[in-house]
Coordinates of C-alpha atoms (C1' of nucleotides) in Angstrom, one line a residue:
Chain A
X288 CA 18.7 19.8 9.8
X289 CA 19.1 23.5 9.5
X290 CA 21.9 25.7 9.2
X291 CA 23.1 27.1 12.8
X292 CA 24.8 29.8 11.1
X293 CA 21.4 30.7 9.8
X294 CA 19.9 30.2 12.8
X295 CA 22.2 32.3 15.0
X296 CA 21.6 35.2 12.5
X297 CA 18.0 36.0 13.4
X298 CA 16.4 33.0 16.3
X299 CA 13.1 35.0 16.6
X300 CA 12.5 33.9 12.9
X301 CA 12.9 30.3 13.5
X302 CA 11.0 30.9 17.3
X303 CA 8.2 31.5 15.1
X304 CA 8.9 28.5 12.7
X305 CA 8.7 26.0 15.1
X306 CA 5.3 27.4 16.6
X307 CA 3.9 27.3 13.3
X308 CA 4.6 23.8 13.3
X309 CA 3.2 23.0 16.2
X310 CA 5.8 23.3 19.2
X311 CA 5.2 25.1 21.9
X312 CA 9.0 24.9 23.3
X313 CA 11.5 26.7 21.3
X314 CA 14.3 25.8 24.3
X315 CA 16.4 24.3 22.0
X316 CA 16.9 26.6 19.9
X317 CA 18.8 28.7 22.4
X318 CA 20.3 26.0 23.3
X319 CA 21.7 25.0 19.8
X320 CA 22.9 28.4 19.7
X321 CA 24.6 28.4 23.0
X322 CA 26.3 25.1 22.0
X323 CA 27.7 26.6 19.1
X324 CA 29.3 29.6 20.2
X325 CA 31.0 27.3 23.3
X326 CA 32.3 25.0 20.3
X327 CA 33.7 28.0 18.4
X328 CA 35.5 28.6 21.4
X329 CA 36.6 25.5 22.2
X330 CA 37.9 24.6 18.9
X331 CA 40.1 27.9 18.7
X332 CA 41.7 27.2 21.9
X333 CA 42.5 23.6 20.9
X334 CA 43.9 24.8 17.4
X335 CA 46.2 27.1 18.6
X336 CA 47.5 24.5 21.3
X337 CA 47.9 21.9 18.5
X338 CA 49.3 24.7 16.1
X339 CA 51.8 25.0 19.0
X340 CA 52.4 21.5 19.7
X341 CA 53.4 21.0 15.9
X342 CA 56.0 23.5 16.2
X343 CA 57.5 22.1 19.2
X344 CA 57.7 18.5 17.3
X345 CA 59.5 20.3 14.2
X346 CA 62.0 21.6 16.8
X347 CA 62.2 18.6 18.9
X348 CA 63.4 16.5 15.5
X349 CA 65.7 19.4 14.6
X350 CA 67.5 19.5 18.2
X351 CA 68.0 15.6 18.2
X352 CA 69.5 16.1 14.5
X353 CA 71.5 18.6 15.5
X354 CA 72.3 16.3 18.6
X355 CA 71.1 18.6 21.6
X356 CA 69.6 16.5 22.9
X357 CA 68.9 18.2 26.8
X358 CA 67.5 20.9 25.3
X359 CA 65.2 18.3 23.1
X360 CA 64.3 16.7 26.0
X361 CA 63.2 20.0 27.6
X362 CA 60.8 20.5 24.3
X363 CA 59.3 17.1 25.0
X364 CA 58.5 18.5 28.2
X365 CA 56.1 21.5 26.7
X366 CA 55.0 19.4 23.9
X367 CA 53.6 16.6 26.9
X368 CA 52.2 19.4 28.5
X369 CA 50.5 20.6 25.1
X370 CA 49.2 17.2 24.4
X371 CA 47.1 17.0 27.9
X372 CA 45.6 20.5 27.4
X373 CA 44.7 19.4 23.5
X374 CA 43.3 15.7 24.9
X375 CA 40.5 17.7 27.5
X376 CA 39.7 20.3 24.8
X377 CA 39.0 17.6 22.1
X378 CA 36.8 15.8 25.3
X379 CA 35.7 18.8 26.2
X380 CA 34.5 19.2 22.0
X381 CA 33.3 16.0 21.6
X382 CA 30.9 16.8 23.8
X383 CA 29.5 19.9 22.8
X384 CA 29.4 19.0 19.2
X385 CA 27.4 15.6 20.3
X386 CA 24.8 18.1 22.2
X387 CA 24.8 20.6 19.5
X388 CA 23.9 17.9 16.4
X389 CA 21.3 16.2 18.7
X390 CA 19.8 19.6 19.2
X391 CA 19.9 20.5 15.6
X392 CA 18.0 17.4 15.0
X393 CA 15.3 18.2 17.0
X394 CA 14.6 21.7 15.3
X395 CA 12.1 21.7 12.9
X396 CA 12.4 22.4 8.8
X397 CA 10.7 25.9 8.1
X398 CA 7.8 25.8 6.4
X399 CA 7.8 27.9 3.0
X400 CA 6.1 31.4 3.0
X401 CA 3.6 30.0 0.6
X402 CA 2.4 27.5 3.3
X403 CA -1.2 28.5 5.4
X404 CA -0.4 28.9 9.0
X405 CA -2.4 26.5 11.1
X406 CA -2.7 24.4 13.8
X407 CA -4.4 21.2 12.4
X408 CA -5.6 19.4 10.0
X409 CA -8.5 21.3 9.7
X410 CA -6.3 24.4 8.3
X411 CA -5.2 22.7 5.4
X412 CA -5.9 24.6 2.2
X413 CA -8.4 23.0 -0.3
X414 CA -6.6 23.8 -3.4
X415 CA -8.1 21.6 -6.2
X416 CA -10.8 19.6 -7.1
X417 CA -11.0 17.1 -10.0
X418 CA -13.5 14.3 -11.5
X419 CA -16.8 14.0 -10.7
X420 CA -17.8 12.0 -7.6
X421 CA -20.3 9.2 -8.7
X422 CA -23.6 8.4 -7.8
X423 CA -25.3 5.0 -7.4
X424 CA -29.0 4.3 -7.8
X425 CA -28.3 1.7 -5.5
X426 CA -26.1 1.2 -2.0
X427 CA -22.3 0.9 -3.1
X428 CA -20.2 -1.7 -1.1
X429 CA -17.3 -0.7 0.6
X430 CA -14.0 -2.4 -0.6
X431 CA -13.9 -5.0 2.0
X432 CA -16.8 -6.6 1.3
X433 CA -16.1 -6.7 -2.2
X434 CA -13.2 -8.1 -2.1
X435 CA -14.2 -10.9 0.1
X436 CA -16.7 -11.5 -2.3
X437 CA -14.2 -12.0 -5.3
X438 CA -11.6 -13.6 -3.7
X439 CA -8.9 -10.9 -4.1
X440 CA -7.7 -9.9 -0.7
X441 CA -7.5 -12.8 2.3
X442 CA -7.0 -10.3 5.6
X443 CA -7.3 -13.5 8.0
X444 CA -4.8 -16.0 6.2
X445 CA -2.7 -12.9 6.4
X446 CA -2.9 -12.6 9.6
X447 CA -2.0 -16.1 10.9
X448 CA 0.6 -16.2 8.9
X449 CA 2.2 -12.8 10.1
X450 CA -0.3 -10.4 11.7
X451 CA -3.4 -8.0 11.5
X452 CA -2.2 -5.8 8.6
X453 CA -0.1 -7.9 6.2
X454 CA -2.7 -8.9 3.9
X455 CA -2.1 -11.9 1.0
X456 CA -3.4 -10.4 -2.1
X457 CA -4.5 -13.7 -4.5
X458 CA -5.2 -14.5 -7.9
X459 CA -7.2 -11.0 -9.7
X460 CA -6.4 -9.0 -6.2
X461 CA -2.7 -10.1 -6.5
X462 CA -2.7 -9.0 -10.8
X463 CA -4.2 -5.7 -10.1
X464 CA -1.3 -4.9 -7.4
X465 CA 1.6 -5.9 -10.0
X466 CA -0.4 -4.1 -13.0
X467 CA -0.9 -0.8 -11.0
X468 CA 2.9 -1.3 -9.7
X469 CA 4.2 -1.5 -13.6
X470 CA 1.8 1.3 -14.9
X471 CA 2.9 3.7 -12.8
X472 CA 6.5 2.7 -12.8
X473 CA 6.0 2.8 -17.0
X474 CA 4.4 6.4 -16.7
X475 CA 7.4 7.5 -14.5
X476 CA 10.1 5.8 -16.6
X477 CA 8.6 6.8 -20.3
X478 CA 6.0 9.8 -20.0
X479 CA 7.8 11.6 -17.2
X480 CA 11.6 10.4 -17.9
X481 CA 12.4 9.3 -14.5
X482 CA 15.2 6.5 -13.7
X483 CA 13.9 3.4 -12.0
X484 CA 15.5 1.7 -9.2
X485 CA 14.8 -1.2 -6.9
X486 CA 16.6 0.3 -3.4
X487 CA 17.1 -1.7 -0.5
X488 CA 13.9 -2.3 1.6
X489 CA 16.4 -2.4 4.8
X490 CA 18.3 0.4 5.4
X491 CA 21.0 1.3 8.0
X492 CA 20.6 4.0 11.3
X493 CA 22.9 6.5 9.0
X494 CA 20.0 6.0 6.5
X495 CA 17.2 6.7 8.6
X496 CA 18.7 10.3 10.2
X497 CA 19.3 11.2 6.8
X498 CA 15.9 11.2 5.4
X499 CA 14.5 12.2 9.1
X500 CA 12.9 8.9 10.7
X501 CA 15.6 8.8 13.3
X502 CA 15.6 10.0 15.6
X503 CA 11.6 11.3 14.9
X504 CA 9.7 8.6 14.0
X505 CA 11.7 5.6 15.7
X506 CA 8.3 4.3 16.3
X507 CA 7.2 4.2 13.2
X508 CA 9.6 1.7 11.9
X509 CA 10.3 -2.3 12.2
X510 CA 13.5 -2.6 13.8
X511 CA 16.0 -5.8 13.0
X512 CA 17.6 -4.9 16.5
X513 CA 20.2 -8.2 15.5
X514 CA 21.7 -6.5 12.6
X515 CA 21.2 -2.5 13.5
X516 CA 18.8 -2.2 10.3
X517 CA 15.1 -1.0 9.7
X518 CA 12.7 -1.8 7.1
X519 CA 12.1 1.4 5.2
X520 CA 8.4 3.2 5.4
X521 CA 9.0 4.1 2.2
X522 CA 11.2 3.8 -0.8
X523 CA 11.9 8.1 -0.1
X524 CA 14.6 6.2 2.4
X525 CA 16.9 4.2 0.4
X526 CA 16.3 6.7 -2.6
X527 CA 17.8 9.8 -1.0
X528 CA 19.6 8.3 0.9
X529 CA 21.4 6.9 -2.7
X530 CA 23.7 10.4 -3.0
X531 CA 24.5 10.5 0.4
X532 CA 27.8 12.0 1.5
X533 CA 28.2 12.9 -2.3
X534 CA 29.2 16.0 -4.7
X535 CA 26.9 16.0 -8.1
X536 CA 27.7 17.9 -11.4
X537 CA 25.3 21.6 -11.6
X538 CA 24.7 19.9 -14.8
X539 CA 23.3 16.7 -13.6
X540 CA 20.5 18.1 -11.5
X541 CA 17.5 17.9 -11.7
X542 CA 17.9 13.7 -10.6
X543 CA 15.1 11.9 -10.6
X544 CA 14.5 8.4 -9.6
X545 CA 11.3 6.6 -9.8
X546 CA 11.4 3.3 -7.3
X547 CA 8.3 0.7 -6.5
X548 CA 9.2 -1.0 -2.8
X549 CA 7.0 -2.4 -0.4
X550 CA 6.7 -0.4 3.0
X551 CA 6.3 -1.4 6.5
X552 CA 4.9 1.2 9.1
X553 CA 4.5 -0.2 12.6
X554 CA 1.6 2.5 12.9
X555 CA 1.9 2.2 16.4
X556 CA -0.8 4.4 18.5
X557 CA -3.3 4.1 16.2
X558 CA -4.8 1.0 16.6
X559 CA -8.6 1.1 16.1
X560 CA -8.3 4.3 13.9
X561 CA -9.5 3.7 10.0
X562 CA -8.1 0.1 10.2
X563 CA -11.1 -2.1 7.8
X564 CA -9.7 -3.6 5.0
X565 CA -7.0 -1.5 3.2
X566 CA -6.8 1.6 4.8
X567 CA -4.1 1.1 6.7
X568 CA -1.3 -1.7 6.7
X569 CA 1.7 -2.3 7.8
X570 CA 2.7 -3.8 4.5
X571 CA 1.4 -1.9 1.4
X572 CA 2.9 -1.7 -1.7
X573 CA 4.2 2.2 -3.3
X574 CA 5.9 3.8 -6.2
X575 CA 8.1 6.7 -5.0
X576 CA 9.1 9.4 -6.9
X577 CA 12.7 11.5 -5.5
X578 CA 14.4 14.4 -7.1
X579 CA 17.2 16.1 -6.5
X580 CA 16.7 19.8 -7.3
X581 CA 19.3 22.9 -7.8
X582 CA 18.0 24.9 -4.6
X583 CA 16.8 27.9 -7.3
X584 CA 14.5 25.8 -9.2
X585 CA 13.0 23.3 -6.4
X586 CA 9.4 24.8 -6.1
X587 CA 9.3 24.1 -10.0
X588 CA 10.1 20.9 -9.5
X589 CA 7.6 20.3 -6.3
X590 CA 5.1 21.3 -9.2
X591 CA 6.1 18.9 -11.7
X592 CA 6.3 16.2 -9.1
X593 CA 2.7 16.6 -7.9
X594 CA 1.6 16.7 -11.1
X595 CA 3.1 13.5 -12.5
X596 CA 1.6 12.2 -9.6
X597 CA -2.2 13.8 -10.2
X598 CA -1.6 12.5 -13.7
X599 CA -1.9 9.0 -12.6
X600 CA -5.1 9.9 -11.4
X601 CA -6.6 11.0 -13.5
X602 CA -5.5 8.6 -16.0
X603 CA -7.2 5.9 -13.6
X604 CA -10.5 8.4 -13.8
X605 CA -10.3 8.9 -9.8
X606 CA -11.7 11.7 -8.4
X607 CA -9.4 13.5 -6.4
X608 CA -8.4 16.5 -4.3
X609 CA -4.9 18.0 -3.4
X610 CA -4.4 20.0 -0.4
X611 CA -2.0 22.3 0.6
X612 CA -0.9 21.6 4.4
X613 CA -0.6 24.2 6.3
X614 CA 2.3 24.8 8.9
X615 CA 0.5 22.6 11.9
X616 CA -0.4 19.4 10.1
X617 CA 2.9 19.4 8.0
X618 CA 5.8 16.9 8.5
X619 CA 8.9 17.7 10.9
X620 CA 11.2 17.7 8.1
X621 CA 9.3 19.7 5.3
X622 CA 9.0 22.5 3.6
X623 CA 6.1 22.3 1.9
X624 CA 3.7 19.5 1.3
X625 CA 0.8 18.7 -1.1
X626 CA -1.5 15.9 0.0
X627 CA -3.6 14.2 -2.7
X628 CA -6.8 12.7 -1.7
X629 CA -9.2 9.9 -3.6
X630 CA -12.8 10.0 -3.4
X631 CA -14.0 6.5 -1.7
X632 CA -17.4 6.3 -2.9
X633 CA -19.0 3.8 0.2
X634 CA -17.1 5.1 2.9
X635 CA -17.6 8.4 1.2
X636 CA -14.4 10.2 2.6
X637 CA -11.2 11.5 1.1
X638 CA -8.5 8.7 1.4
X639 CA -4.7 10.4 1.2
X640 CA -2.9 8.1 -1.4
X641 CA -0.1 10.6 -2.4
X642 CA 2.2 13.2 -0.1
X643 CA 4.5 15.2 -2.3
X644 CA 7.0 17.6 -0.4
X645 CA 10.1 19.6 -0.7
X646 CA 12.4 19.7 1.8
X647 CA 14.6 22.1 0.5
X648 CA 18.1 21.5 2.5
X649 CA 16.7 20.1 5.3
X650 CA 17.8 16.2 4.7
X651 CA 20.5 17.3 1.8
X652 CA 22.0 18.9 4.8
X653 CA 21.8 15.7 7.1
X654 CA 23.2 13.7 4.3
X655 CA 25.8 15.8 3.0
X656 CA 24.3 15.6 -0.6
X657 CA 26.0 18.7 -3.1
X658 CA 26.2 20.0 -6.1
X659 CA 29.4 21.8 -7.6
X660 CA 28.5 24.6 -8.8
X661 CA 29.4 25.2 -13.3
X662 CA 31.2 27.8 -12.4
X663 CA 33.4 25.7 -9.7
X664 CA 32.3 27.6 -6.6
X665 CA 32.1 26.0 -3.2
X666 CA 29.8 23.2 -3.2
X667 CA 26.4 24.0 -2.3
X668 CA 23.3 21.9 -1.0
X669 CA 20.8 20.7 -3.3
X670 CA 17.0 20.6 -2.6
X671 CA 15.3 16.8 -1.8
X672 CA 11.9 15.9 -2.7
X673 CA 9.7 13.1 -2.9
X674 CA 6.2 12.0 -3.2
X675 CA 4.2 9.3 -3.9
X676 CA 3.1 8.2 -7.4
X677 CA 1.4 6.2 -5.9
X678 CA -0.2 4.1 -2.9
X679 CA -1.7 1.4 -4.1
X680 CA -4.0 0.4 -1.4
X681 CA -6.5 3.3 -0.4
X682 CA -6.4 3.4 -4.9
X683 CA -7.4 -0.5 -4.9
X684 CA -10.3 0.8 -2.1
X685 CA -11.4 3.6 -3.9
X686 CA -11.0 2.1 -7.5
X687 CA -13.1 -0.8 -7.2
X688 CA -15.3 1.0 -4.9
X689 CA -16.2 4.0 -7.4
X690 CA -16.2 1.4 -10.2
X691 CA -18.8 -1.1 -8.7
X692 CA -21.9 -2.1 -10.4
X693 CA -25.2 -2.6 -9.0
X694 CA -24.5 -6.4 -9.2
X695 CA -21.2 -6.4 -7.6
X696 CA -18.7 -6.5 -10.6
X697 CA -16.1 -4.6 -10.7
X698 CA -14.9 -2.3 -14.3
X699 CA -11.2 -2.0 -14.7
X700 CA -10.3 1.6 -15.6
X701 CA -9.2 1.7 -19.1
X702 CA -5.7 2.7 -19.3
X703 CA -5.1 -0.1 -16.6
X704 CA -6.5 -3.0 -18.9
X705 CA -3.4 -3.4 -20.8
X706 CA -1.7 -4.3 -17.6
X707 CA -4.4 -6.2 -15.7
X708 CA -5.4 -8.5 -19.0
X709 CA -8.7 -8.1 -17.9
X710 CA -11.7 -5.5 -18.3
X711 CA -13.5 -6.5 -15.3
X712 CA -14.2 -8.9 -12.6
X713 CA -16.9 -10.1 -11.8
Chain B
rG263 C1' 31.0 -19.2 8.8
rG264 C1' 36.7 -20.2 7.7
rA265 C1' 41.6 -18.5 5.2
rG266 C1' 44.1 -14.7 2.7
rG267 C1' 44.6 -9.8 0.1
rG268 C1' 43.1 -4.8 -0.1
rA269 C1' 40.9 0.4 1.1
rU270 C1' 45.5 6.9 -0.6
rG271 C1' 43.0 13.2 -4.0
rC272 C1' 38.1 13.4 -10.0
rC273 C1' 40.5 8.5 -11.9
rG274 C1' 44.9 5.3 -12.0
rG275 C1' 48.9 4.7 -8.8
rA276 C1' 53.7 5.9 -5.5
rG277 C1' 54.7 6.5 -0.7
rU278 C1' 56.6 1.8 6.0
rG279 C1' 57.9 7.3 11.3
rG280 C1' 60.1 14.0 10.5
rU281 C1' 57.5 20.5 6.1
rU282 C1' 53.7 14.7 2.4
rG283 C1' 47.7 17.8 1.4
rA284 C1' 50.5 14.0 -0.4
rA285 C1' 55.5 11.8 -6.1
rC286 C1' 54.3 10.3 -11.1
rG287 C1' 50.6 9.6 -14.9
rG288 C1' 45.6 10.6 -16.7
rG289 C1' 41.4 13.8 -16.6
rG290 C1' 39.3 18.8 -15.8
rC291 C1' 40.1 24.1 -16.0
rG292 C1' 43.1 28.5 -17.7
rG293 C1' 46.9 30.1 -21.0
rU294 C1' 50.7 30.1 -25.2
rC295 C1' 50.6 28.4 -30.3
rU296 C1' 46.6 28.1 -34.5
rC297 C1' 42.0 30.7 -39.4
rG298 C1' 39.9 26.9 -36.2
rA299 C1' 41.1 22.3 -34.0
rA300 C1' 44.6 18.5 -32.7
rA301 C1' 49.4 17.9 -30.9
rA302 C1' 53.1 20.3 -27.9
rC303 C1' 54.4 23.4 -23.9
rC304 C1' 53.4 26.5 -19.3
rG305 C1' 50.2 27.1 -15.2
rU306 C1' 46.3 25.4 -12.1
rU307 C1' 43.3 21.7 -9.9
rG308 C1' 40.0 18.6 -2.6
rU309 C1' 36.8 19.2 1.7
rA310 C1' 35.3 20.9 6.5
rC311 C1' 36.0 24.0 10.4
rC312 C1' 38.4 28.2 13.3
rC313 C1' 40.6 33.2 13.4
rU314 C1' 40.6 37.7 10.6
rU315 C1' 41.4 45.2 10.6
rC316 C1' 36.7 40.8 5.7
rG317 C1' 41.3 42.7 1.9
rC318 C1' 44.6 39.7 0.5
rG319 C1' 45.6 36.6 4.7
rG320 C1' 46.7 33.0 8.8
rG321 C1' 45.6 28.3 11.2
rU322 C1' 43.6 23.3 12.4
rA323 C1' 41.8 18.6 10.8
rC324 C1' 41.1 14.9 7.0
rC325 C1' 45.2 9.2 3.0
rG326 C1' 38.0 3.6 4.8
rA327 C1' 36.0 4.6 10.4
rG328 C1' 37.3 4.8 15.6
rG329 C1' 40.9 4.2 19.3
rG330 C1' 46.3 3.7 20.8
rU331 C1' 52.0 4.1 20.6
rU332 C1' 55.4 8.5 19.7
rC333 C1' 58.1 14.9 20.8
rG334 C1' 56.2 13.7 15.7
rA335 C1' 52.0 8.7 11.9
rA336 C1' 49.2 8.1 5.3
rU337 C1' 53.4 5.2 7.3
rC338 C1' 53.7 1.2 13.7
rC339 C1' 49.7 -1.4 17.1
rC340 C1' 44.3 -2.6 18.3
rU341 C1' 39.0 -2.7 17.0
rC342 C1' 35.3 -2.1 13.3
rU343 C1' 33.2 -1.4 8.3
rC344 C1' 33.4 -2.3 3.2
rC345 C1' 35.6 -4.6 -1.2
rC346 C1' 38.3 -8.7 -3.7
rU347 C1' 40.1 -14.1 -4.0
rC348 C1' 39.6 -19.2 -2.3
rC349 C1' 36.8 -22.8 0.8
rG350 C1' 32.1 -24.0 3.1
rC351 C1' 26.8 -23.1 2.9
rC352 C1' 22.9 -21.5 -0.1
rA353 C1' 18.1 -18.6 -3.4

RNA sequence: GGAGGGAUGCCGGAGUGGUUGAACGGGGCGGUCUCGAAAACCGUUGUACCCUUCGCGGGUACCGAGGGUUCGAAUCCCUCUCCCUCCGCCA
């Protein structure tokens, strides 16, 4: 959500914003803004009649005390009369301020002046390259049929059991997901000094405005309709959501949390699109990393978040690529996002395995998360982010498909044998 | 699931219809004192919104949430949420 003050100052700025992004109709902006100024109104007209109404009560209890009581009764008569004008104002409010916070959450987050303008995916800004993309003297396999071959994923058992997409991961397959889990939650916690938390992988409605999947990406998201809860996406949920309707110490920020969950995505409307083996789920496992940044330092620490994420990558020798993207292939809620790509040597494409973003205000906003300021000022709104550190199943696909040998075994990345217990497999 | 008890400011904790944004204590901040510190003493200490000649200022709302009673509610009534205790069930 952005500020309507803000807004209201210059519209043509944000007019522009929001095509950027992608929308064509900017209606609502106007409309946000037309909504406000009819609340201002409102609410002044209602104050002074309930400013009014407060005197009348003091002089009502002073006229029966001083037992006059005709002319008390006379008072009750205003003060009735105050209380009807006061009930249709506050309807009358009610209202407009419903209309004006479901427009403001349909205005896009402004994307930072650093971002490319663009209309698709095809804008995006190459910005780095790392590794060196391997070559085989012979035809690589892609993932899925290795893994059927050793055993590690079983996509049909999965899918009797719960559907297409909720893969069992078993015996080697199943170590390899805890080990990555626990090296990159150790690299968060002890090389990068991030807390660890296990969040809630259900969260409530309030939850899901606050980070930006309601009322956006309903679709997106399982729904347990019986007990008004969602299974999170992603762990970004729960984990901002974990200072909502707070006020943190200046001093505290930066906070950073580190979380592993599971994450559900419904992926609705696009079925058929990049579906073999573990490209897409609707259960995959994820470590998230959130901060919490003082709103003067958050592009620093946009930086440092993408690069304890690129870290991990390059420990696990991936080749990799970020991108910058640029206003029209961004998300409605950020600011600014870097997208990190692994090279998948037999399907030989980039596979996305990491999204870091800022948002800036945009979901502290919706949340209500502050920080006092040292020198006791007004509360102010801190600066969200979050990104992956990482996905584990496009780096399962690419890992074991850039690591294959010509006879079908599989080499462990080094810095990952510690955790797996095993070098290979074969 | 059943029975009962709670929810007040940064924290503890008063307050059962009339200037109570809220006693008292603690904490924080500022000051006096001190070479410095402690102690003591004095002062101060929420958030949001509206109006403003933007300067100080004025006003409204908020005592878990929402509704109701009343001229007037932190205080009475209803609904909901959360927490605690006991019983049941259970990983």
């Amino acid at each position: 959500m952005l500020d309507i003050q803000t807004i209201r100052q210059d519209p043509d700025r944000f007019r522009l914003a929001m095509r950027n992004k992608g929308y064509r109709d900017t209606g609502v902006l106007d409309r946000a803004v037309d909504l406000d100024s009819e609340r201002k109104s409102i609410v002044t007209t209602v104050q002074s009649a309930r400013e009014r109404s407060n005197e009348v009560a003091r002089e009502v209890g002073a006229l029966f005390k001083a037992g006059r009581r005709d002319e008390a009764e006379r008072a009750k008569e205003e003060a009735a009369r105050l209380k009807d004008a006061i009930r249709v104002g506050e309807d009358r409010l009610r209202e407009v301020e419903a209309s004006l916070e479901a427009a403001m959450l349909d205005i896009p987050n402004v994307a930072h002046e650093s971002v490319p303008v663009g209309a698709s995916s095809e804008d995006n800004l190459m910005a780095f390259t790392n590794g060196v993309i391997p070559v085989f003297d012979f035809r690589p396999l892609p993932h899925w049929d290795l893994l059927e071959r050793h055993g590690l994923v079983d996509f049909g058992r999965g899918a009797k059991v719960a559907g297409a997409g909720f893969p069992f991961y078993v015996g080697r397959g199943a170590r390899l997901q805890r080990a990555l889990i626990q090296f990159f939650l150790d690299m968060a916690v002890s090389a990068a000094g991030y807390t660890e938390v296990e969040p809630p992988i259900m969260v409530n409605a309030d939850s899901a405005r606050g980070t930006g999947q309601l009322p956006d990406k309903e679709d997106q998201m399982y729904e347990m309709t019986r007990d008004g809860l969602y299974a999170i996406p992603t762990a970004e949920v729960p984990v901002t959501n974990l200072h909502r309707d707070e006020i943190v110490a200046e001093a505290d920020l930066p906070i950073r949390y580190c979380a592993y969950s599971p994450c559900f995505r419904r992926e609705a409307g696009s079925y058929g699109k990049d579906v073999r083996g573990l490209n897409r789920l609707h259960q995959f496992d994820k470590v998230e990393l959130v901060q919490f940044a003082h709103p003067d330092r958050s592009y620093e620490a946009l930086e440092s978040l993408r690069e304890d994420a690129e870290r991990l990558l390059q420990l696990l020798a991936l080749p990799y690529r970020r991108l910058v993207l640029c206003t029209g292939d961004m998300g409605f809620a950020q600011s600014k996002t870097y997208d990190l790509e692994v090279w998948s040597a037999a399907q030989e494409r980039w596979l996305e395995v990491s999204s870091v973003s800022n948002y800036e205000a945009f979901q502290a906003r919706r949340m209500w998360i502050r920080y006092r300021p040292a020198d006791g000022g007004r509360p102010e709104f801190v600066h969200t982010l979050n990104g992956s550190a990482l996905a584990l199943p496009r780096i399962v696909a690419a890992l074991i498909e850039n690591n294959q040998r010509e006879d079908g075994s599989i080499d462990i990345p080094e810095a990952l044998r510690p955790y797996t217990r095993f070098d290979r497999i074969a």
